[in-house]
Tab-separated table of C-alpha atoms in Angstrom:
chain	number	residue	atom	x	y	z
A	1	UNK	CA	-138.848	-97.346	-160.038
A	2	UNK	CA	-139.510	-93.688	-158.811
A	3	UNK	CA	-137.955	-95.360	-155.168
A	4	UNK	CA	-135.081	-96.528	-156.698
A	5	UNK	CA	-134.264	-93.229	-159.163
A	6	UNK	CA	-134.319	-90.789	-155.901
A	7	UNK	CA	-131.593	-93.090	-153.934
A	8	UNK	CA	-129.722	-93.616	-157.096
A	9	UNK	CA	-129.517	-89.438	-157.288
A	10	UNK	CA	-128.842	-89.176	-153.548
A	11	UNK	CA	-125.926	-91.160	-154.083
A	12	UNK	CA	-124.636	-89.577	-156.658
A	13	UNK	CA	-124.004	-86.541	-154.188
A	14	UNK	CA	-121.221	-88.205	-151.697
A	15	UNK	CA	-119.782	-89.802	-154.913
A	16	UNK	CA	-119.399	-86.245	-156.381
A	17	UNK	CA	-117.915	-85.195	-153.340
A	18	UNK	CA	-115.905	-87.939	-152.837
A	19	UNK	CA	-114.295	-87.664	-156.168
A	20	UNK	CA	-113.801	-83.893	-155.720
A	21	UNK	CA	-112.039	-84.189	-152.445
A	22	UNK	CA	-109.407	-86.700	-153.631
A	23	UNK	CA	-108.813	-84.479	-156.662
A	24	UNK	CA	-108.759	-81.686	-154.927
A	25	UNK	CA	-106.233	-82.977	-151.835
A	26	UNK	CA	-104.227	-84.185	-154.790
A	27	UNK	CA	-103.621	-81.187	-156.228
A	28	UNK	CA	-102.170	-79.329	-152.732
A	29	UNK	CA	-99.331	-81.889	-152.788
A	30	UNK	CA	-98.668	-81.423	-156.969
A	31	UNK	CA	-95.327	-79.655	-156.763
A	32	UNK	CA	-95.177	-76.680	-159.163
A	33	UNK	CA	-98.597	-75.139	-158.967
A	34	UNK	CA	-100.153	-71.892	-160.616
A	35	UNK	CA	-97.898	-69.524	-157.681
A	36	UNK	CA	-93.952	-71.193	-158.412
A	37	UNK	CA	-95.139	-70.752	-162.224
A	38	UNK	CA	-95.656	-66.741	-162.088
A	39	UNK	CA	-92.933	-66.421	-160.027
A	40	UNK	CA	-90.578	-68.518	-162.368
A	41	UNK	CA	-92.188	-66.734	-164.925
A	42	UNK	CA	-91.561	-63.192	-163.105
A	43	UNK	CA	-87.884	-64.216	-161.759
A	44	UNK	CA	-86.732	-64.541	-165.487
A	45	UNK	CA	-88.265	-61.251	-166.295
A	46	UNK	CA	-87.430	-59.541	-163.529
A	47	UNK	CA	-83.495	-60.683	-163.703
A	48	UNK	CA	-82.780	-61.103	-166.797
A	49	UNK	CA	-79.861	-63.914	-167.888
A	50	UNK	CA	-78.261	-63.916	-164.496
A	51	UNK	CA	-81.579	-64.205	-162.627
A	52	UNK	CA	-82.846	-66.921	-164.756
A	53	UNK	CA	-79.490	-68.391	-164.198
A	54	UNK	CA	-79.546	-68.606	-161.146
A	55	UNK	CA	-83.004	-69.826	-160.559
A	56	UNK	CA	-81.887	-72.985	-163.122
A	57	UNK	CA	-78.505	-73.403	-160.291
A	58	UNK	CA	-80.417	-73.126	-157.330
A	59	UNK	CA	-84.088	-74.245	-158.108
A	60	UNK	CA	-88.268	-73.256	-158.952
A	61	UNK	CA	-88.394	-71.538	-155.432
A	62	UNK	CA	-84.472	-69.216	-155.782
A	63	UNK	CA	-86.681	-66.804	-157.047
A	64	UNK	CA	-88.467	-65.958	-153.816
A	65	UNK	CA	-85.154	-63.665	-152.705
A	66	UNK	CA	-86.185	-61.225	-155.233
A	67	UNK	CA	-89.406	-60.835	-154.146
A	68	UNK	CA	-90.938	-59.222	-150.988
A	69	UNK	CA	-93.369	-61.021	-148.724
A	70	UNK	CA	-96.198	-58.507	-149.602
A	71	UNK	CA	-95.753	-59.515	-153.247
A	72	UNK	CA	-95.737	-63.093	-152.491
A	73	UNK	CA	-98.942	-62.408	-150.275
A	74	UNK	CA	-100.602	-60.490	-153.393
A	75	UNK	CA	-99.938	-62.974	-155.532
A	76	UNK	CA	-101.112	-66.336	-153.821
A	77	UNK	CA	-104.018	-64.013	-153.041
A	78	UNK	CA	-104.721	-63.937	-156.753
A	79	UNK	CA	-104.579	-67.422	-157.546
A	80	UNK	CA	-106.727	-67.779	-153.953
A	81	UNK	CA	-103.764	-69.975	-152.374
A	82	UNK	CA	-104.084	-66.698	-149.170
A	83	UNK	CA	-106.944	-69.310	-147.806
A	84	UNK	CA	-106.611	-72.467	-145.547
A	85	UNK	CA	-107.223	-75.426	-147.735
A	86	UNK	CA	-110.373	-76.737	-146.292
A	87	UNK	CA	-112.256	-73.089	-147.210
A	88	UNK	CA	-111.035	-73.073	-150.715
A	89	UNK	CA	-112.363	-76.393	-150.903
A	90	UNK	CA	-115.907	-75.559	-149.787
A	91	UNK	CA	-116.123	-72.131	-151.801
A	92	UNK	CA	-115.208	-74.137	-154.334
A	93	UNK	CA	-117.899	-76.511	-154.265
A	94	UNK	CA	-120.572	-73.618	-153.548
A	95	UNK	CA	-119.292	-71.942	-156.922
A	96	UNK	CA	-119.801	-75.222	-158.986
A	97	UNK	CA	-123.318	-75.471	-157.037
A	98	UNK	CA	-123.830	-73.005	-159.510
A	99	UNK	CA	-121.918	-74.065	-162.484
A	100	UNK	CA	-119.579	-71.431	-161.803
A	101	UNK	CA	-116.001	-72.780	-162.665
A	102	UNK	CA	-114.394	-69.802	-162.640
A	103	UNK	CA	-111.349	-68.401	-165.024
A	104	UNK	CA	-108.402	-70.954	-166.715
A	105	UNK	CA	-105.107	-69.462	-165.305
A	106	UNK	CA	-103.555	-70.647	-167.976
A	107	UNK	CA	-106.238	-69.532	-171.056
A	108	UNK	CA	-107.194	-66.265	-169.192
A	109	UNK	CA	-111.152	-67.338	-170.326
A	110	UNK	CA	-114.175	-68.331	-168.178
A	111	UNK	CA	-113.607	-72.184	-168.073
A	112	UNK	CA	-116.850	-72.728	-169.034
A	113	UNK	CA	-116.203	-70.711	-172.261
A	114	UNK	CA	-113.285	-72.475	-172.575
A	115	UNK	CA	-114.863	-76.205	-172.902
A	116	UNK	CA	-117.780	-74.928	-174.915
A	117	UNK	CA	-114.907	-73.977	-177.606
A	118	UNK	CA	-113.375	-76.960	-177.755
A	119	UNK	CA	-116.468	-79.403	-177.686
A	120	UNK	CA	-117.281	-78.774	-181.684
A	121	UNK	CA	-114.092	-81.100	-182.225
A	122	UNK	CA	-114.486	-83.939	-179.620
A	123	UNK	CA	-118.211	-83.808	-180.119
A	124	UNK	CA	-117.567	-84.005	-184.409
A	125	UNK	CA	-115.334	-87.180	-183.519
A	126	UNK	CA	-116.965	-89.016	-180.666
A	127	UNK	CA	-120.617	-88.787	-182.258
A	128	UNK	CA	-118.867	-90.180	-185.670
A	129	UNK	CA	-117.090	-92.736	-184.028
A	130	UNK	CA	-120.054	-93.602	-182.072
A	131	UNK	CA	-122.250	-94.240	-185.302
A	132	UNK	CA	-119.593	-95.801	-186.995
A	133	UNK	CA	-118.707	-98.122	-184.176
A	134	UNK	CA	-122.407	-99.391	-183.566
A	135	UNK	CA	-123.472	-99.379	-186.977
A	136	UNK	CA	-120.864	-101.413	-188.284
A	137	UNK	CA	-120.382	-103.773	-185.485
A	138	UNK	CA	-123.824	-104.800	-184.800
A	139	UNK	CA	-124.586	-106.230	-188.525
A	140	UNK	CA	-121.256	-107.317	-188.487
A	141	UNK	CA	-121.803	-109.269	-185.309
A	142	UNK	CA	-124.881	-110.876	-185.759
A	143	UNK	CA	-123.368	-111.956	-189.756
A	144	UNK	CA	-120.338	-113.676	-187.658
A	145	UNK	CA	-122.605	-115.361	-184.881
A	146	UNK	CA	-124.922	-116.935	-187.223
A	147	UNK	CA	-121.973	-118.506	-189.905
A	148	UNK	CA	-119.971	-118.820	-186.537
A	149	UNK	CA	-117.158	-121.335	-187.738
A	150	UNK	CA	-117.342	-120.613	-191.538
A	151	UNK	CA	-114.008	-118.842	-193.531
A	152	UNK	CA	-115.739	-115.268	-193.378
A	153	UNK	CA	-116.070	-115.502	-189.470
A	154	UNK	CA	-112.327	-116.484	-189.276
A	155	UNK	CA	-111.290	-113.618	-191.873
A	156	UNK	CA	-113.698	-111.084	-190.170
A	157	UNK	CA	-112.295	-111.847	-186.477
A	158	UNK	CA	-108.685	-111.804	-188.067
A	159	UNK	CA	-109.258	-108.236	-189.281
A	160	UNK	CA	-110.900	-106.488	-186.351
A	161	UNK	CA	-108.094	-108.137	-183.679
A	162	UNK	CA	-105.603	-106.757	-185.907
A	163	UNK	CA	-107.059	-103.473	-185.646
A	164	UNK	CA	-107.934	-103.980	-182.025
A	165	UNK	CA	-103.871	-104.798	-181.868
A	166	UNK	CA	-102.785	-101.335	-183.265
A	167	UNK	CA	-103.051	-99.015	-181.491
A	168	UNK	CA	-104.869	-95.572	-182.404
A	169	UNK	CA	-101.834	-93.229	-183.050
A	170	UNK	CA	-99.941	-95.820	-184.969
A	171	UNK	CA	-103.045	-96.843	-186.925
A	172	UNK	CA	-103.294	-92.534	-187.226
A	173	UNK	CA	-99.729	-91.981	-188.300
A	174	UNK	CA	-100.010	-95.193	-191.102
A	175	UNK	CA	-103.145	-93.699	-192.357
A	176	UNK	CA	-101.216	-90.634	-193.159
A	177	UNK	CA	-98.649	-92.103	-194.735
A	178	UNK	CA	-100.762	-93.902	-196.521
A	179	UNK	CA	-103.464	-91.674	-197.848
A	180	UNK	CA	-102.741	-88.487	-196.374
A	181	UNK	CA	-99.620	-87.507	-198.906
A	182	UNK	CA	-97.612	-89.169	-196.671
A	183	UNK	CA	-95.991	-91.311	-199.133
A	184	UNK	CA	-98.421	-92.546	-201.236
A	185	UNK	CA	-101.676	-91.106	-201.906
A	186	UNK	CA	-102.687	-87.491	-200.969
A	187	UNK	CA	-106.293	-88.214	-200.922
A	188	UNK	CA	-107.566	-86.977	-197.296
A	189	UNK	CA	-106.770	-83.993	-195.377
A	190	UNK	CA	-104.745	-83.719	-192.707
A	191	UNK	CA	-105.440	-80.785	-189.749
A	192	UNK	CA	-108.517	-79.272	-188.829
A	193	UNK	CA	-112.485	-79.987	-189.387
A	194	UNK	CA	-112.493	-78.033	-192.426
A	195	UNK	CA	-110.620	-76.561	-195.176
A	196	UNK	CA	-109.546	-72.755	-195.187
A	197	UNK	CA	-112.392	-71.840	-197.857
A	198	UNK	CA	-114.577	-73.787	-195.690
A	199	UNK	CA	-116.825	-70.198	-195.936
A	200	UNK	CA	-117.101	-69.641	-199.467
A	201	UNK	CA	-118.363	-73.422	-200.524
A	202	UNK	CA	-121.917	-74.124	-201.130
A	203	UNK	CA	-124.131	-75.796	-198.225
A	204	UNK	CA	-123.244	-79.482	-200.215
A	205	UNK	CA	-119.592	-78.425	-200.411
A	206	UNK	CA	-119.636	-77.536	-196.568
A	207	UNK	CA	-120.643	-80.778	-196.016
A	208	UNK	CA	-118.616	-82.786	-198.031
A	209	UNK	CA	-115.784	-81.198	-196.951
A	210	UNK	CA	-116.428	-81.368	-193.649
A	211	UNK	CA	-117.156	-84.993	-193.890
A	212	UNK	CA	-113.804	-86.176	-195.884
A	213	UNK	CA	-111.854	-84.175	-193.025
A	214	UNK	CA	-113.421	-86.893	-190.467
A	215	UNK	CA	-112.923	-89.782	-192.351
A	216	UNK	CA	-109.259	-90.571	-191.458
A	217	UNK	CA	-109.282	-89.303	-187.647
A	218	UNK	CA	-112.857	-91.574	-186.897
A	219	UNK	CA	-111.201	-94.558	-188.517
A	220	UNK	CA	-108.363	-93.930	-186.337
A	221	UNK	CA	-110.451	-93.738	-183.182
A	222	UNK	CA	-112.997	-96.676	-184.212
A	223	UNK	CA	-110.088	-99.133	-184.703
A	224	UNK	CA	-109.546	-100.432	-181.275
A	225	UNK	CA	-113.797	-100.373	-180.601
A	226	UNK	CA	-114.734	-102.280	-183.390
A	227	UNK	CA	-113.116	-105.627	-182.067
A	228	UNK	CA	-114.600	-104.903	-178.345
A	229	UNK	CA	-118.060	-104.480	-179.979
A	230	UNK	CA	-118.358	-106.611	-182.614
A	231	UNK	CA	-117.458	-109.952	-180.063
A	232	UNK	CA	-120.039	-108.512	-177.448
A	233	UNK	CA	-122.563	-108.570	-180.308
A	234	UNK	CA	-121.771	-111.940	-181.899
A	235	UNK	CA	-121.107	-113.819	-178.349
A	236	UNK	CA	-124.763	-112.558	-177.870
A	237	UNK	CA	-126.716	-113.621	-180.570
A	238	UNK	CA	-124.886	-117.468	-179.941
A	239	UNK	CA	-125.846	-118.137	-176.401
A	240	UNK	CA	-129.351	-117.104	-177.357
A	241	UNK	CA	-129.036	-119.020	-180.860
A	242	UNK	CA	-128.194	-121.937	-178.770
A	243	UNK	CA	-131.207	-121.934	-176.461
A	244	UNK	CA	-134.273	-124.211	-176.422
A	245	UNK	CA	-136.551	-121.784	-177.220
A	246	UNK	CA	-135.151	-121.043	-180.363
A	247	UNK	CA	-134.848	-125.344	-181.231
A	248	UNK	CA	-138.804	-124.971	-180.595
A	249	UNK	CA	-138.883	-122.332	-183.008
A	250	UNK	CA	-137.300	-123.325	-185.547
A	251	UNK	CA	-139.215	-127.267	-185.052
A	252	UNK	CA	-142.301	-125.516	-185.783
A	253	UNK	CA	-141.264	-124.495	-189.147
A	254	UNK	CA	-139.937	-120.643	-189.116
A	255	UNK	CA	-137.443	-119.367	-191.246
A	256	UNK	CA	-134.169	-118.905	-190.278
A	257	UNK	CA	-134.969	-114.986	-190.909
A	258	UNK	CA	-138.228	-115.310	-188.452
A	259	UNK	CA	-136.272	-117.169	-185.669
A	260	UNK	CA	-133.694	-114.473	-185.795
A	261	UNK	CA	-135.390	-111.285	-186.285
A	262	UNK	CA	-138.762	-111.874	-183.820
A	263	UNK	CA	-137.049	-114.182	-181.515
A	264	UNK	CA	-133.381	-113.922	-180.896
A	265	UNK	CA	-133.020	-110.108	-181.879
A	266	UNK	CA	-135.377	-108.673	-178.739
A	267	UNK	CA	-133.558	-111.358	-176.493
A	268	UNK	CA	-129.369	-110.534	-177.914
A	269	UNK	CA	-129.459	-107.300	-178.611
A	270	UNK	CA	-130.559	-105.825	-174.601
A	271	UNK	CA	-126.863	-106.191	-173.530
A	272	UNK	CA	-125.766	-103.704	-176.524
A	273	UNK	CA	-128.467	-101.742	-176.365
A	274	UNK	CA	-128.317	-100.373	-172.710
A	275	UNK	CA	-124.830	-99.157	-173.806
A	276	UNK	CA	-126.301	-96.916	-175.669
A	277	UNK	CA	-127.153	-93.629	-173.039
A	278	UNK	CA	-123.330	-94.068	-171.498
A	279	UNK	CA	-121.517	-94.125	-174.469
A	280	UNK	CA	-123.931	-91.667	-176.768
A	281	UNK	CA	-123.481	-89.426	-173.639
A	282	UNK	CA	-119.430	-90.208	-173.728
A	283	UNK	CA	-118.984	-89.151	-177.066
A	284	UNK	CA	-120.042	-85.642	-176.332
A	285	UNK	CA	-117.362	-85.399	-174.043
A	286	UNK	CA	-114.348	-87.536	-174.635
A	287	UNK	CA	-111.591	-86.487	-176.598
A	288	UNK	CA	-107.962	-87.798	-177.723
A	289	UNK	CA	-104.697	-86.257	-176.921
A	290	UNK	CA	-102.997	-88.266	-179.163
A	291	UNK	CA	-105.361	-88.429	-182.176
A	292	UNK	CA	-106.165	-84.331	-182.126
A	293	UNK	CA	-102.586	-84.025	-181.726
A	294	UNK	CA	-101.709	-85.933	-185.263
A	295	UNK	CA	-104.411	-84.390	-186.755
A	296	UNK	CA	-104.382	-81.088	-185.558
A	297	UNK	CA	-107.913	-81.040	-183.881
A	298	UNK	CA	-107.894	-78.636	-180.694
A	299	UNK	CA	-110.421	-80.920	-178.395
A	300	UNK	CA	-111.098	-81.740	-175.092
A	301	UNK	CA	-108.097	-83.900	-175.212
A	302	UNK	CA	-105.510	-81.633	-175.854
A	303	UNK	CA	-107.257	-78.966	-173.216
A	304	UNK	CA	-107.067	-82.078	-170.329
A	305	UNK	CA	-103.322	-82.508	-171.349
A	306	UNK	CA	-102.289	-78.974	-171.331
A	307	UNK	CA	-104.514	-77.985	-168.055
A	308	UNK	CA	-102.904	-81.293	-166.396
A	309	UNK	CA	-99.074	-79.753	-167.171
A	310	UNK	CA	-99.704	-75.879	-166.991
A	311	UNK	CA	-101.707	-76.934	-163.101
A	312	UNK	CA	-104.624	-75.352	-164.395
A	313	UNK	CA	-106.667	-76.187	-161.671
A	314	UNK	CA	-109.699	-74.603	-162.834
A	315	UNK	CA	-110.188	-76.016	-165.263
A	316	UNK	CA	-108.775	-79.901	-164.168
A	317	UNK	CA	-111.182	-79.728	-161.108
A	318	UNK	CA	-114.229	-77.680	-162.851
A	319	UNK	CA	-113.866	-80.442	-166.034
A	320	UNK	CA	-114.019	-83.361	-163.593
A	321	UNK	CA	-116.927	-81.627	-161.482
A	322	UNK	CA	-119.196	-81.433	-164.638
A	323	UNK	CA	-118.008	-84.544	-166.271
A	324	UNK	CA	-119.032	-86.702	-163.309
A	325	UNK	CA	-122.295	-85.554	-163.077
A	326	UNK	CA	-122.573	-86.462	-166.523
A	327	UNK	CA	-120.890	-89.544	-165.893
A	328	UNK	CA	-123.233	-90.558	-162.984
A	329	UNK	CA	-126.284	-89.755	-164.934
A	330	UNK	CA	-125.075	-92.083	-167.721
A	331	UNK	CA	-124.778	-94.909	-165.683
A	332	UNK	CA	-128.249	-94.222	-164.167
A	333	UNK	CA	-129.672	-94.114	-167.721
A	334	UNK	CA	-127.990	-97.197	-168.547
A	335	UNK	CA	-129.160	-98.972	-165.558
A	336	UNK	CA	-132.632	-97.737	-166.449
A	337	UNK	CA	-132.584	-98.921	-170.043
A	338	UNK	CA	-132.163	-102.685	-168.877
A	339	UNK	CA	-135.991	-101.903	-167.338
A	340	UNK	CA	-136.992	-100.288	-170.964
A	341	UNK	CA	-135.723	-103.290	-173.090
A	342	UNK	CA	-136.567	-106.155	-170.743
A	343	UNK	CA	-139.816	-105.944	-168.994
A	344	UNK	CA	-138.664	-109.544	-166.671
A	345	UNK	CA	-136.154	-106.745	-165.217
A	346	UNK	CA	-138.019	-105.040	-162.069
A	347	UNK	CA	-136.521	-102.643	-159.914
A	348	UNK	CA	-139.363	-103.541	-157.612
A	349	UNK	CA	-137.184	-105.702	-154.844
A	350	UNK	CA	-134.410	-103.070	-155.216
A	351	UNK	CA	-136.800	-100.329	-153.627
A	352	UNK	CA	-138.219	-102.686	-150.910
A	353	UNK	CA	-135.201	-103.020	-149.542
């Protein structure tokens, strides 16, 4: 296994570079980068009415007339545009050798400072929905694989497709309406992870209250995952209830409960199970534009969004760089976990070859 680890990791490094490079050449041909936006941003200061006028007439780049090519030097110098492409790119990667990112153009912060702010809130709502998502769907799905064909698996499947059918905003803004004061009920809050007098409650009230402010935006987010998980689990459980080995079981007189739990549960549950490490590793990470944005919660999905429009390219390329290491090392763990859960799995012929 050792064999195979140490070529998994040395691949990892052209795949990091490969995803860099595309990103990266991507970004030189993005029209409107971090230079046209200062010197919009200094054109309209600089000119007042007319010269903001005039740059809206005659386009981004009108601006340039008012500006010496010393100033124009300084200032791609400052962003680091003064440098052929193909050094930038290569300082670049020597910087995030070190985990050095560098500073948002947009936030004026270290980037890494930056993401470690907004984590708190994607972290709070991934590792909920997480929970929620296996916890729920993996009872769920072993109830509807063995009473496959009976009224509750019908009703059951009904439900989840029709919250796999919404989608998460919609499912967000109806939740709202619906308990949030919308219309109806004003029973759960609606912005932030706490309340204002978060502070001054006691260590139970802290909790509570935290907890009641994620119960709309992780129902929101578990919607469309519930359906997805739930099938995996209860498809499963059915091709091994339907195997021989379990007919022998049950012929020699186990209960239904003994057939399931020591038999079929080792055998269904290692295709959910080495899930786990990518998506436990995901929800540290992941956030919603679209959910934080409904319910005010300033994550790592509302950062990507406004670092994707402002071309805040240190923070676009230094979020990618980290989050596909973390990425790769998921999938490694994952890999590994089929070994964990199933000793018949050997990487063994892998490393021979």
């Amino acid at each position: 296994m050792s064999s195979y680890i140490l070529k998994r990791l040395l691949f990892m490094i052209p795949t990091l570079l490969g995803v860099m490079l595309v990103t990266f050449t991507v970004t030189q041909f993005v029209p409107g980068g971090p230079v046209e936006r200062m010197l919009a941003e200094l054109t309209g200061r600089a000119g007042g009415p007319e010269a903001s006028a005039g740059a809206g007439r005659g386009g981004l780049y009108q601006g340039r007339q008012g500006l010496d090519q010393e100033q124009m030097a300084s200032l791609a110098a400052t962003y680091g545009f003064d440098q052929p492409p193909v050094k930038r790119f290569f300082t670049m990667m020597g910087n995030y050798l070190r985990f050095d990112f560098g500073e948002s153009y947009y936030h004026h912060q270290r980037v890494a400072a930056l993401v470690i702010s907004k984590l708190p809130v994607s972290m709070s709502l991934g590792l909920w929905s997480f929970f929620v998502t296996y916890l729920t769907c993996i009872p769920l799905g072993i109830r509807k694989a063995v009473r496959d064909g009976s009224a509750f698996d019908a009703l059951s499947s009904a439900v989840i497709l029709i919250g796999y059918a919404i989608p998460g905003f919609v499912l967000a803004i109806l939740l709202i309406v619906l308990f949030g004061g919308g219309s109806l009920w004003s029973v759960f809050p609606l912005r932030g992870l706490v309340s204002d007098h978060w502070a001054a409650l006691s260590w139970w009230g802290k909790i509570t209250d935290y907890l009641w402010h994620m119960v709309l935006p992780v129902i929101s987010s578990t919607a469309g995952s519930l359906a997805i998980m739930t099938l995996l689990t209860k498809n499963s459980f059915l091709e091994e209830i339907r195997k021989q080995y379990v007919i022998t079981a049950r012929a020699k007189g186990l209960s239904e409960g003994a057939v399931l739990y020591r038999h079929i549960f080792k055998n269904a549950i290692i295709p959910i199970i080495t899930g786990f490490p990518g998506a436990f590793i995901g929800a540290f990470f992941t956030g919603s534009l679209l959910i934080e944005t409904i319910f005010s919660l300033d994550g790592m999905g509302l950062l990507a969004y406004q670092s994707m429009m402002n071309r805040d390219y240190p923070v676009v390329l230094g979020t990618l760089y980290f989050f596909t290491i973390i990425g790769l090392i998921a999938r490694l763990l994952s890999d590994l976990s089929y070994v964990l859960v199933d000793p018949r799995i050997s990487f063994a012929a892998v490393d021979r070859r």
